[in-house]
Short mmCIF file of C-alpha atoms in Angstrom, two decimals:
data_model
loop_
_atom_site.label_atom_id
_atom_site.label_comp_id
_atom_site.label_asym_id
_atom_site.label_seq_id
_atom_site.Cartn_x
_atom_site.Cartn_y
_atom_site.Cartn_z
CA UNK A 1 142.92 106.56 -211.04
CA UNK A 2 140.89 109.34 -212.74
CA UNK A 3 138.14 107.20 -213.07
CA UNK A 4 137.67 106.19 -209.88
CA UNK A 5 138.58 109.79 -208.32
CA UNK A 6 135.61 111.07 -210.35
CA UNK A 7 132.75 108.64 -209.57
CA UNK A 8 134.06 108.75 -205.70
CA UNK A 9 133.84 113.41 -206.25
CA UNK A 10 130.48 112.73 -208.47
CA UNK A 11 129.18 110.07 -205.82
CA UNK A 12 129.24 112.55 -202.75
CA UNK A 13 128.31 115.32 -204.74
CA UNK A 14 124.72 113.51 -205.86
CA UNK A 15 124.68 112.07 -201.88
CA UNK A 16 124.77 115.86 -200.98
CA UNK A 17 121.81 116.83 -203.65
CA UNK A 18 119.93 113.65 -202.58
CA UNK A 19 119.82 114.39 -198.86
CA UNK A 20 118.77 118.06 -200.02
CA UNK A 21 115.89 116.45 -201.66
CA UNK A 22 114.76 116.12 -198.42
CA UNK A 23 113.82 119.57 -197.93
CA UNK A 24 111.06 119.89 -201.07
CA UNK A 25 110.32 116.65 -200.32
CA UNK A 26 109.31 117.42 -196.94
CA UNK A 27 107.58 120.37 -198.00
CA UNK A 28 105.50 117.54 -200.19
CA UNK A 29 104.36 115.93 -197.28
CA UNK A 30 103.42 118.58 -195.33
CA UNK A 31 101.35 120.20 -198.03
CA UNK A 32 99.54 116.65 -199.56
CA UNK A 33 101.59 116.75 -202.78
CA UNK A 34 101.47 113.17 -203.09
CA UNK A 35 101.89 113.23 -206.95
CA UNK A 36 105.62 114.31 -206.62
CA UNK A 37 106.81 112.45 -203.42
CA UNK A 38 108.39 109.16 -205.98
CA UNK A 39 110.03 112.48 -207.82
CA UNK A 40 112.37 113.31 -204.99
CA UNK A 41 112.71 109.66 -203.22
CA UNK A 42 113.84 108.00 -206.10
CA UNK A 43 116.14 109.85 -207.33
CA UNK A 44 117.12 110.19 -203.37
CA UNK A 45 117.37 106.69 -203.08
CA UNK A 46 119.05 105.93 -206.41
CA UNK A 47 122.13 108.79 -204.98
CA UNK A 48 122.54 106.70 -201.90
CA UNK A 49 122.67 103.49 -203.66
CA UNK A 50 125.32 104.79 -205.91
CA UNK A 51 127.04 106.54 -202.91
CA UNK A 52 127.56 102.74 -201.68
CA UNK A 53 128.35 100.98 -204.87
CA UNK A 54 131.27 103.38 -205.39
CA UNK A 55 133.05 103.98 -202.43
CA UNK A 56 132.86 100.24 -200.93
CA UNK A 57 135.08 98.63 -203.28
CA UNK A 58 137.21 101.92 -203.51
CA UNK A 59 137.12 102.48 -199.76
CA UNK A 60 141.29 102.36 -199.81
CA UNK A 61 141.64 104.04 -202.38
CA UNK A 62 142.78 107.62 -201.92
CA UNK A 63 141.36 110.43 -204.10
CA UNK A 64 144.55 111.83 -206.43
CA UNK A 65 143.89 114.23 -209.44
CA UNK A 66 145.87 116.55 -211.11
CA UNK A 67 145.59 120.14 -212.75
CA UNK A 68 144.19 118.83 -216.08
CA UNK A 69 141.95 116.44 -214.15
CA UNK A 70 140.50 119.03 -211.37
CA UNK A 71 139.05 120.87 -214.31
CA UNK A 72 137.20 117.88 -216.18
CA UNK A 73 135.92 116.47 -212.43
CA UNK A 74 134.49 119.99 -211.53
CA UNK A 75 133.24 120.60 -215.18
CA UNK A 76 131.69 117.32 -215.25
CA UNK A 77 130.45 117.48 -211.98
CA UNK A 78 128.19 120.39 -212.32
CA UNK A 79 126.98 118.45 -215.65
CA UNK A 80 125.88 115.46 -213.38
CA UNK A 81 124.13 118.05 -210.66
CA UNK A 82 122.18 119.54 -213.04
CA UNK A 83 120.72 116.55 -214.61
CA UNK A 84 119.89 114.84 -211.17
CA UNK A 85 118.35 118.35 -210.53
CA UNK A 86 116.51 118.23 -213.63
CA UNK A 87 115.05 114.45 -212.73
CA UNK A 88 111.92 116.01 -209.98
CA UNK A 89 111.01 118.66 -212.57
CA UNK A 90 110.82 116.01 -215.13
CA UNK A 91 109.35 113.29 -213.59
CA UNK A 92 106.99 115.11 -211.72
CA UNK A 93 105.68 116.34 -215.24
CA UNK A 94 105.66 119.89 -213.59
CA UNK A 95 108.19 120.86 -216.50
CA UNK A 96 107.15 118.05 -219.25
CA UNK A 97 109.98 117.96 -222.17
CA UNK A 98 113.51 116.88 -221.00
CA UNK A 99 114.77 120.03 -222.32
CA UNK A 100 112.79 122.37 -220.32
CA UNK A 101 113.28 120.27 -217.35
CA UNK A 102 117.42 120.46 -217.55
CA UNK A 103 117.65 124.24 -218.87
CA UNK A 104 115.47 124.90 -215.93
CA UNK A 105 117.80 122.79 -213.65
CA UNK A 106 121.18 124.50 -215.25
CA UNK A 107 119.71 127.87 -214.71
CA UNK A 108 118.87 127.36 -211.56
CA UNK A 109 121.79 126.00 -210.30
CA UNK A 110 124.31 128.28 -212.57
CA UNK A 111 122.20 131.41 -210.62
CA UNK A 112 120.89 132.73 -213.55
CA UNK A 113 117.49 132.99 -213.32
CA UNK A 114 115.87 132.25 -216.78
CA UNK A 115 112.72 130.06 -216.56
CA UNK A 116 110.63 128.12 -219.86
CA UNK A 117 107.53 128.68 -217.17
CA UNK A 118 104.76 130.49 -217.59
CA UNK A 119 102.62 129.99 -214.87
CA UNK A 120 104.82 129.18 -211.66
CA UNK A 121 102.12 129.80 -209.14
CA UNK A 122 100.10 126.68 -210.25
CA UNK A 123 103.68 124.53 -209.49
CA UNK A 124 103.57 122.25 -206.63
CA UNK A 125 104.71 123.87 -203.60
CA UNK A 126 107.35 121.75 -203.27
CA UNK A 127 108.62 121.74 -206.79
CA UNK A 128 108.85 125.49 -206.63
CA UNK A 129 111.34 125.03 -202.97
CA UNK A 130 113.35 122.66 -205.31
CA UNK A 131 113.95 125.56 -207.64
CA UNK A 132 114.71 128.11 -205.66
CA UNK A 133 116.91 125.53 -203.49
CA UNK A 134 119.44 124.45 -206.45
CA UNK A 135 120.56 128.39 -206.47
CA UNK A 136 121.23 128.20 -203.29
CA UNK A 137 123.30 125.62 -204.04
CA UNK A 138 124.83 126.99 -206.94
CA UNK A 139 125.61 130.33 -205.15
CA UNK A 140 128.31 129.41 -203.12
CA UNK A 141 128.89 126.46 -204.73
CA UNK A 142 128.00 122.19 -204.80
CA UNK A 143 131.84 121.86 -205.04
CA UNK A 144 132.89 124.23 -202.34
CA UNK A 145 130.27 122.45 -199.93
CA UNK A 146 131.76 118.86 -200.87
CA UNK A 147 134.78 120.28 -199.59
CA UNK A 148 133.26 121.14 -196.75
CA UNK A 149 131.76 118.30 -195.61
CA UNK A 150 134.17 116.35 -196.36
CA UNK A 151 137.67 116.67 -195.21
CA UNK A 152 139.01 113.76 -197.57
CA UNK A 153 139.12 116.08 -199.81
CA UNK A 154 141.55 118.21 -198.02
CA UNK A 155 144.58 117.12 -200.95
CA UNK A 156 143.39 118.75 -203.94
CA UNK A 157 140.20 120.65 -202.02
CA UNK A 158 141.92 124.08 -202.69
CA UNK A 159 142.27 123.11 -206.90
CA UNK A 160 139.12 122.44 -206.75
CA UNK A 161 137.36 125.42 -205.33
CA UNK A 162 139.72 127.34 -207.53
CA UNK A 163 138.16 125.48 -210.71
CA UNK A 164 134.52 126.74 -208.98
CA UNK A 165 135.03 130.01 -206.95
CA UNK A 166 134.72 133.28 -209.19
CA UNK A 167 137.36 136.57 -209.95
CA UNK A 168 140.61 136.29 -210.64
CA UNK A 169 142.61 136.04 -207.50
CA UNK A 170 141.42 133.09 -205.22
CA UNK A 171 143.02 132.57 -201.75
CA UNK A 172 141.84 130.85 -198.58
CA UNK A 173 140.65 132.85 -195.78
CA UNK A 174 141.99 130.22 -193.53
CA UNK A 175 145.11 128.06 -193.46
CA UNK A 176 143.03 124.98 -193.94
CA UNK A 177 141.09 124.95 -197.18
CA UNK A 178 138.05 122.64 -195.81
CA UNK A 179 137.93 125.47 -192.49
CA UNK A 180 137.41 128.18 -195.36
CA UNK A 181 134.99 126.17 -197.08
CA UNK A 182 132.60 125.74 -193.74
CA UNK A 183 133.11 129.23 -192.75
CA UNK A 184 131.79 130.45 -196.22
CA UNK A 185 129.19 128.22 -195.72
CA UNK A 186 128.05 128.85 -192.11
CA UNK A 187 128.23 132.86 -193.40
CA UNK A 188 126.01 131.94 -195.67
CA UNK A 189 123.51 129.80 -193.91
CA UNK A 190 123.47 132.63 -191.73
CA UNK A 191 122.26 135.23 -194.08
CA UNK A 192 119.79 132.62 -194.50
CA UNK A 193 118.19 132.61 -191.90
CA UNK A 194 118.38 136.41 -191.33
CA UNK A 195 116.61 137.07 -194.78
CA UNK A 196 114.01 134.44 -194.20
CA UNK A 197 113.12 136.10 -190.69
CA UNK A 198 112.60 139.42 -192.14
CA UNK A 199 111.15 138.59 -194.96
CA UNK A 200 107.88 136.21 -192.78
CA UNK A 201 107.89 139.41 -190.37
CA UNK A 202 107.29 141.71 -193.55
CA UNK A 203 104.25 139.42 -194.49
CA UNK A 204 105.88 136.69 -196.59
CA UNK A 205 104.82 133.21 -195.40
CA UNK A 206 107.10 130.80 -194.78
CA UNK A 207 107.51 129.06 -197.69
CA UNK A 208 107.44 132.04 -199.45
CA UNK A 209 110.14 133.44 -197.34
CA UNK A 210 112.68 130.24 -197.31
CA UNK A 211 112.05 129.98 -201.01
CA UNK A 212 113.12 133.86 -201.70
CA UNK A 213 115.76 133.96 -199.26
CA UNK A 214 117.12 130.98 -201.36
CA UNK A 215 117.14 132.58 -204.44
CA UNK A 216 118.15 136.23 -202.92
CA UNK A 217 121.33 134.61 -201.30
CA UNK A 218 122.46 132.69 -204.36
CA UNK A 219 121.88 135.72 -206.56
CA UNK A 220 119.55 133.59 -208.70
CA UNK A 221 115.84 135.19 -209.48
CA UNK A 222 113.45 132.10 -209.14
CA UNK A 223 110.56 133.25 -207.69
CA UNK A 224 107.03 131.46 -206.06
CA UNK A 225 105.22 134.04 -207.95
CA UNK A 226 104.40 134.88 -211.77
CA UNK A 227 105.22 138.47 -211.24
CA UNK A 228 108.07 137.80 -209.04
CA UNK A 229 108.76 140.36 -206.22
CA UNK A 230 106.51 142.96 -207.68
CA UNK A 231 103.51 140.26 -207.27
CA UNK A 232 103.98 141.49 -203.12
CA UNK A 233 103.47 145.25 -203.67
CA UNK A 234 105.47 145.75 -200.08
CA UNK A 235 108.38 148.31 -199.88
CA UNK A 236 109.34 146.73 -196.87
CA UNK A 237 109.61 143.49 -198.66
CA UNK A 238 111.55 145.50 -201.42
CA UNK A 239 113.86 146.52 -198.97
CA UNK A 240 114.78 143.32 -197.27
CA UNK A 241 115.39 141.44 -200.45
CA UNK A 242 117.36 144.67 -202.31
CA UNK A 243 119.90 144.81 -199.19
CA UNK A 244 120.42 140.82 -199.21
CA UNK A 245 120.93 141.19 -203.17
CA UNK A 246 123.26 143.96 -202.47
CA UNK A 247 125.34 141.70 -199.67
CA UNK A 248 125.60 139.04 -201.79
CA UNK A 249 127.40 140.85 -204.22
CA UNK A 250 130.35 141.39 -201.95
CA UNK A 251 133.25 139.28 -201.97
CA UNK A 252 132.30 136.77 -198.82
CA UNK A 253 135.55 136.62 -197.52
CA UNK A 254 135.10 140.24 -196.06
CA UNK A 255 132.67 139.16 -193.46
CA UNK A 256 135.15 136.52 -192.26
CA UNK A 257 137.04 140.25 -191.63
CA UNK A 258 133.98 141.52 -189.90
CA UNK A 259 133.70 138.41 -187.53
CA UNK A 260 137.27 138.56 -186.99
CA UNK A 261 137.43 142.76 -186.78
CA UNK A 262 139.99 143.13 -189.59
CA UNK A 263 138.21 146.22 -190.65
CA UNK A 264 141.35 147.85 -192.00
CA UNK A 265 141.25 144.90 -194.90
CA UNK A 266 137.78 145.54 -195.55
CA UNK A 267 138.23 149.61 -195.87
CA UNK A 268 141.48 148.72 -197.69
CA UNK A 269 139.52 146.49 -200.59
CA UNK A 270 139.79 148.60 -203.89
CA UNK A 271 137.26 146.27 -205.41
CA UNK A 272 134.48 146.85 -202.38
CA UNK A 273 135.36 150.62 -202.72
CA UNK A 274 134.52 150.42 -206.35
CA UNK A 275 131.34 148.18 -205.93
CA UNK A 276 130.17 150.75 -203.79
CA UNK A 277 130.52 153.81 -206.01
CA UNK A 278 129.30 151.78 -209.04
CA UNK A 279 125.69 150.93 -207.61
CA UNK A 280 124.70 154.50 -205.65
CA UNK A 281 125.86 156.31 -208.58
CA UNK A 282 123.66 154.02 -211.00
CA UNK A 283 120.51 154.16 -208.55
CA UNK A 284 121.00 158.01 -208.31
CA UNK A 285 121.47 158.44 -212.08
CA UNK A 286 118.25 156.04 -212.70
CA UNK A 287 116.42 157.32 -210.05
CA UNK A 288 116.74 160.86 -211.82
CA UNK A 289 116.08 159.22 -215.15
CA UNK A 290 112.64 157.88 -213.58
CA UNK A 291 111.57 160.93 -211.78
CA UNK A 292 109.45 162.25 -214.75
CA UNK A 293 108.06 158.69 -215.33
CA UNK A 294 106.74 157.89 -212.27
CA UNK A 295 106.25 161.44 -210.87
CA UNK A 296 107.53 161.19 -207.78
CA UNK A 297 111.46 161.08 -206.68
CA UNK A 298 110.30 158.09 -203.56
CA UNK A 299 108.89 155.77 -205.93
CA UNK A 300 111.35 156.51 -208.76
CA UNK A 301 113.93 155.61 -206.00
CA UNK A 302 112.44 152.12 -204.87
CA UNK A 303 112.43 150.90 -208.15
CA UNK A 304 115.31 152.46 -209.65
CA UNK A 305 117.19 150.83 -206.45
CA UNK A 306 115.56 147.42 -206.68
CA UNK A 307 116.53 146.67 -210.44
CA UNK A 308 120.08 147.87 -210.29
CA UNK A 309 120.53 145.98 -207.18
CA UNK A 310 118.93 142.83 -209.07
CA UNK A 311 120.67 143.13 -212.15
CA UNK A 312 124.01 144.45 -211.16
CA UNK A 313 124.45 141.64 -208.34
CA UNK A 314 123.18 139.14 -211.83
CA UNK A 315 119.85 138.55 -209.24
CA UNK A 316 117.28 139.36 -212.07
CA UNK A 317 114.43 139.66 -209.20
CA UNK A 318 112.15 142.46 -210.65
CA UNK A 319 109.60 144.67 -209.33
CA UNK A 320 108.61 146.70 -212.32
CA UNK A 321 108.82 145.99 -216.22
CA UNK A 322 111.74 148.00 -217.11
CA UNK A 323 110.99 147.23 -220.41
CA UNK A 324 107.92 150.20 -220.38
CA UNK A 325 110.64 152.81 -218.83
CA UNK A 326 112.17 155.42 -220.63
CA UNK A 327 115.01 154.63 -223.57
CA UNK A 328 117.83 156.29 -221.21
CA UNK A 329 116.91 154.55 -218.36
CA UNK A 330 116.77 151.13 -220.43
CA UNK A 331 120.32 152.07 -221.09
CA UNK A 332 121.36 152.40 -217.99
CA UNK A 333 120.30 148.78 -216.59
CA UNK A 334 121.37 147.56 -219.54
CA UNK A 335 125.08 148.59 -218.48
CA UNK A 336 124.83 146.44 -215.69
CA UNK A 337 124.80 143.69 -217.91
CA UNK A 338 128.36 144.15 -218.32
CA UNK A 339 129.39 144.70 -214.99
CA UNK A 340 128.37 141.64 -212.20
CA UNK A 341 129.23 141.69 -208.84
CA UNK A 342 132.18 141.24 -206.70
CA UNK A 343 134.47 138.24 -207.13
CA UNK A 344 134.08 135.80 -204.13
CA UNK A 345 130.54 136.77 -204.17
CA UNK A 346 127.44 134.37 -205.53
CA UNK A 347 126.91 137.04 -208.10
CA UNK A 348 127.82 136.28 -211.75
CA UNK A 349 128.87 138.91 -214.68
CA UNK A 350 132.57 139.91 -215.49
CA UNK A 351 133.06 141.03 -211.66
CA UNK A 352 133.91 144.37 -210.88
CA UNK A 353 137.20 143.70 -210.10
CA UNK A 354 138.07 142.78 -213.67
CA UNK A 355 136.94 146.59 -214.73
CA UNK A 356 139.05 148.13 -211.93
CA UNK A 357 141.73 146.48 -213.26
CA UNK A 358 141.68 147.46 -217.25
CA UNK A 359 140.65 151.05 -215.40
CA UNK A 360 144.00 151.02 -213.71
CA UNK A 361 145.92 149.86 -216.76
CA UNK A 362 144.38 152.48 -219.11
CA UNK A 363 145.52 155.04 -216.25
CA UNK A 364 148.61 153.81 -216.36
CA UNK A 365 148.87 153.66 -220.73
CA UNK A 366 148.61 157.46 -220.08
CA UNK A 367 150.70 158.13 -218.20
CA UNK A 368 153.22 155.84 -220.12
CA UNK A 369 151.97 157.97 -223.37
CA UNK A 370 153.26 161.63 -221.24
CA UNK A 371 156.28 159.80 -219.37
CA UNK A 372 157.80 157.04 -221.92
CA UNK A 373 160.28 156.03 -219.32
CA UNK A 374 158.39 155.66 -216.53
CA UNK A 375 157.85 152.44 -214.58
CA UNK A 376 153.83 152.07 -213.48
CA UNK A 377 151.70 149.33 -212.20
CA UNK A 378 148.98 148.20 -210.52
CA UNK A 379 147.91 148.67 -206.85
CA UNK A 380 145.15 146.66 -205.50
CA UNK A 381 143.80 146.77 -202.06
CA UNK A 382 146.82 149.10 -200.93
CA UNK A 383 149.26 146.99 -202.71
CA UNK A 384 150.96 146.47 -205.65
CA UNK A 385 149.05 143.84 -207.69
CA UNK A 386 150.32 140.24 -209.36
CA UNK A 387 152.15 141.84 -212.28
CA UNK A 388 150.52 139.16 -214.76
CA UNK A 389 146.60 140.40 -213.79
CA UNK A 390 146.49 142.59 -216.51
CA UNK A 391 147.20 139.59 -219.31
CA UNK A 392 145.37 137.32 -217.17
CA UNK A 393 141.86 139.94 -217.22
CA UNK A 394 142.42 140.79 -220.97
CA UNK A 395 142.50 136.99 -221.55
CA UNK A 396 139.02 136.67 -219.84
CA UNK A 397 137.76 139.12 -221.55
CA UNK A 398 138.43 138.07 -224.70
CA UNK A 399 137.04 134.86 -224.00
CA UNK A 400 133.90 136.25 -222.08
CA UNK A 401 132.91 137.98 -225.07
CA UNK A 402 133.64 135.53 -227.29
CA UNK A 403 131.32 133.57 -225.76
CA UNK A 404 128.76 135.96 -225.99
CA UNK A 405 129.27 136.92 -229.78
CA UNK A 406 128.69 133.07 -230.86
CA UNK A 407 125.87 132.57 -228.22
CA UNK A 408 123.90 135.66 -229.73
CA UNK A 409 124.41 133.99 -233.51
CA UNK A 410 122.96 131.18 -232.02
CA UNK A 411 120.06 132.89 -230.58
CA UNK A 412 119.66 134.19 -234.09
CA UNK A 413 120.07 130.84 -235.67
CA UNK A 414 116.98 130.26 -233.04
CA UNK A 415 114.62 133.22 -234.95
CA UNK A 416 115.35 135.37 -232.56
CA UNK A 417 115.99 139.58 -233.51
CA UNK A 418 119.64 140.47 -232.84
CA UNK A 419 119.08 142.79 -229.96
CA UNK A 420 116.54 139.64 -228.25
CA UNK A 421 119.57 137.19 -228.71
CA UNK A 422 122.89 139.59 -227.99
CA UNK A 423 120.75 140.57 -224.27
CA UNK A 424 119.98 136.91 -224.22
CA UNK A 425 123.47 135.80 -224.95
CA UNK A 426 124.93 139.10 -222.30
CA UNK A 427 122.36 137.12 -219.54
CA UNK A 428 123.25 133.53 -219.90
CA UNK A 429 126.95 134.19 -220.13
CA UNK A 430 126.41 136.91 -217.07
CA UNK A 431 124.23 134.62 -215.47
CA UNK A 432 121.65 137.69 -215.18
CA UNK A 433 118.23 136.27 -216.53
CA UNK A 434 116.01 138.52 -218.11
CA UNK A 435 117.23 139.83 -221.52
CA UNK A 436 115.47 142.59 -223.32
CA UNK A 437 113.01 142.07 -225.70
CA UNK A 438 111.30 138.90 -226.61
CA UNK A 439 113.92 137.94 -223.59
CA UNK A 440 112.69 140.38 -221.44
CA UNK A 441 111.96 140.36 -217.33
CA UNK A 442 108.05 139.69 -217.74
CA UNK A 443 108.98 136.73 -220.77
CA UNK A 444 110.12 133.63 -220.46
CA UNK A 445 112.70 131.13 -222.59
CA UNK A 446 110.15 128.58 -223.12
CA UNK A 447 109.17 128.99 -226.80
CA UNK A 448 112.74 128.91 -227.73
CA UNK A 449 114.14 125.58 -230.27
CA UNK A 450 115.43 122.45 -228.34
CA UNK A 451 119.23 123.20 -229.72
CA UNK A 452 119.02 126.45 -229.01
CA UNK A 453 117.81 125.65 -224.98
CA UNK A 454 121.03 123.04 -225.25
CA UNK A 455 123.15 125.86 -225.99
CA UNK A 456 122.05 128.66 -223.51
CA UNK A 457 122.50 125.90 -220.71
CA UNK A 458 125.97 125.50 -221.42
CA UNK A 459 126.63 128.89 -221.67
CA UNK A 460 125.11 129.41 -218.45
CA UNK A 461 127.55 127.07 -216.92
CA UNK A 462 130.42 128.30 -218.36
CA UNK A 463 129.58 131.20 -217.16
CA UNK A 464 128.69 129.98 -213.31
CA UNK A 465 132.64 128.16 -213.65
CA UNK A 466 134.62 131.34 -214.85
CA UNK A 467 134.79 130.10 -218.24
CA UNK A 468 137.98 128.03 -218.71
CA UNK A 469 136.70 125.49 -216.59
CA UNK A 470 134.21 124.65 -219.22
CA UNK A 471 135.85 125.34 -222.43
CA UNK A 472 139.66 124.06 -221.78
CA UNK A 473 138.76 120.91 -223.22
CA UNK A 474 138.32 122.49 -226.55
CA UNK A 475 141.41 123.90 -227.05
CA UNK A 476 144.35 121.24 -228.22
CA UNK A 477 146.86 122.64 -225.13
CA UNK A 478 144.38 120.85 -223.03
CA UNK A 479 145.27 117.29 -224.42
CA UNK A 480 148.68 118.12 -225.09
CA UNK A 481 151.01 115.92 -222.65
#
């Protein structure tokens, strides 16, 4: 029964990716790319086929799956999504080696942001949409939408979406798990279409503009330009895209509060509260750290602003080379590898709700260390929290940077320096996308070895699935009966 739940989850995931093909793929025809139209309609055609050849002999047969199994479908799943997304780049010979192709696909639809292009602006228009499309994608999800779309999915849809959505503590905003799963989604398309507004008002055309909001609202980074957002030179354009960065860091299920005027929930969330305070105080201490760099305390503020809006929501747009600014101010984006966004949010990184919760337990170790027989623990959001959140963060974190300790030797396996890989290794797992260094926000991964590629991608969608999701199958409790 595993089998067949799989190819009938894997079949209407590709059927959703194929009928987004249509969007690049009618950006193709409109702008006379007829070298890459057999790019998108094959592979288009070749999901729909398989759609058919799967579900009509299994049509009775209902979709069943257990714990074990809802990990391995979802894990597997975004293995089969990023190779179909790999197929245009490959076959269009935009992105020539295999290799490049799929670490371009995983990145892009894992939100991280890394590229093995040079020269993007000489990509067909329509290639470049595809790009930026898969984060959007990725950002809120290609299991989430499955869900949905389709309601058949219902048994099981919540397991699921846990397997995929990030942060600890996942709940339903709804009762129904497939009404959540459209509401996130219609939030989202909304945001959309806000961004990409603003953004052609500001002076961005409109492929410009769909393509950016894309990336912006999936927290990815793929931009239509070499130079990405500095390339436009426009503080208004700066703007727009900073405060879409900056709401897509926040846990989505607060503006299901906003629509439905539960403000006190929203005012309530410890995690929000600390979001907050985390990126004003690290634009105000950059912005100071800038001020005799650039001169001026306006300018020092839209960049400062920009980047740790970009790299603390794991966006990794850029406006500047923050590799030329001063050491301390290096330091102080460089912190924000560490940090991420909200949980619920399209953002990657630990999430800051991990760090408010070691910050709470430390609190309370001191207080155990001046009152031994005291009883403490952990409020969250004006309540007390799960009492096993503290074991279940400290596990995470352990694994997190496990993760990133044997993904920087393998960087240095790869010739690169130790402080190129461990940034590299901080980004993929983070899901950030410029490193430092040979890494850095005006390099790309290109020149890296093949194994080494191999490597980053799955790190990148380990870290896009929380971890476990991806690595339970190497631990023996996982095929233990």
């Amino acid at each position: 029964m595993f089998a067949v739940s799989f190819l009938k989850i894997s079949s209407i995931l590709l059927s959703i990716v194929g009928v987004l093909f249509s969007i690049p793929l009618g950006f193709a025809i409109y702008n006379g790319e007829s070298q890459v139209y057999l790019s998108f309609i094959i592979p288009m055609l070749v999901s729909f086929v398989f759609v058919l050849a799967v579900n009509i002999p299994t049509r009775h047969k209902k979709i069943t799956m257990n714990t074990r199994q809802t990990f391995l479908i979802v894990a597997l799943s975004w293995v089969v999504v990023s190779i179909m997304g790999s197929i245009p780049l490959y076959c269009s010979k935009s992105i020539p080696r295999f290799v490049d192709a799929l670490f371009e696909s995983v990145s892009g639809f894992s939100t991280t942001g890394s590229t093995v292009l040079s020269e993007i602006e000489t990509l067909p228009v329509s290639i470049n949409m595809w790009r930026c499309l898969t984060h959007w994608i990725g950002g809120m999800g290609i299991v989430t939408l499955t869900v949905a779309l389709m309601p058949l999915l219902g048994v099981g849809g919540f397991q699921l979406i846990k397997a995929e959505t990030t942060g600890p503590e996942k709940g339903k905003v709804t009762a129904r798990i497939t009404t959540t799963a459209k509401i996130l989604w219609l939030i989202y398309l909304g945001f959309t279409a806000a961004e990409t507004v603003a953004l052609k008002i500001a002076g961005m055309t409109f492929t410009d503009a769909l393509a950016h909001s894309f990336a912006t609202l999936g927290t990815g980074g793929f931009s239509t330009r070499n130079n990405s957002i500095g390339a436009y030179n426009s503080v208004s354009i700066d703007i727009i895209i900073m405060l879409f960065m900056f709401l897509s860091g926040i846990n989505f299920s607060l503006y299901f509060y906003v629509i439905t005027r539960k403000f006190r929930d929203i005012g309530t969330n410890s995690e929000f509260k600390a979001y907050l305070i985390i990126v004003f105080s690290l634009i105000a201490a950059v912005t100071f750290s800038l001020k005799g760099f650039y001169g001026d305390v306006g300018k020092s503020l839209r960049y400062s602003s920009f980047q740790v809006v970009s790299l603390m929501t794991t966006t990794g747009f850029s406006t500047a080379d923050f590799m030329q600014w001063p050491a301390a101010t290096q330091f102080l984006l460089f912190a924000t590898f560490f940090l991420g966004g909200c949980s619920g949010s399209t953002s990657g990184g630990v999430k800051v709700i991990r760090w408010l919760v070691l910050g709470k337990q430390v609190q309370n170790e001191t207080r155990k260390m001046l009152h031994p027989h005291g009883v403490f623990g952990i409020r969250l959001n004006g309540r007390p929290g799960r009492k096993d959140i503290v074991f279940n963060v400290a596990a995470f974190m352990v694994v997190y940077f496990g993760l990133v300790a044997i993904t920087t030797f393998v960087g240095c396996l790869g010739n690169l320096d130790v402080w190129s890989s461990f940034t590299g290794a901080l980004s993929m797992v983070g899901n950030i996308g410029p490193g430092y260094a040979l890494l850095g926000p005006t390099e790309n991964f290109g020149f890296l070895p093949d194994f080494v590629k191999y490597w980053y991608s799955f790190a990148m969608l380990a870290g896009r699935l929380e971890l476990y999701t991806m690595i339970i199958y190497f631990l023996p409790v996982y095929w233990e009966k």
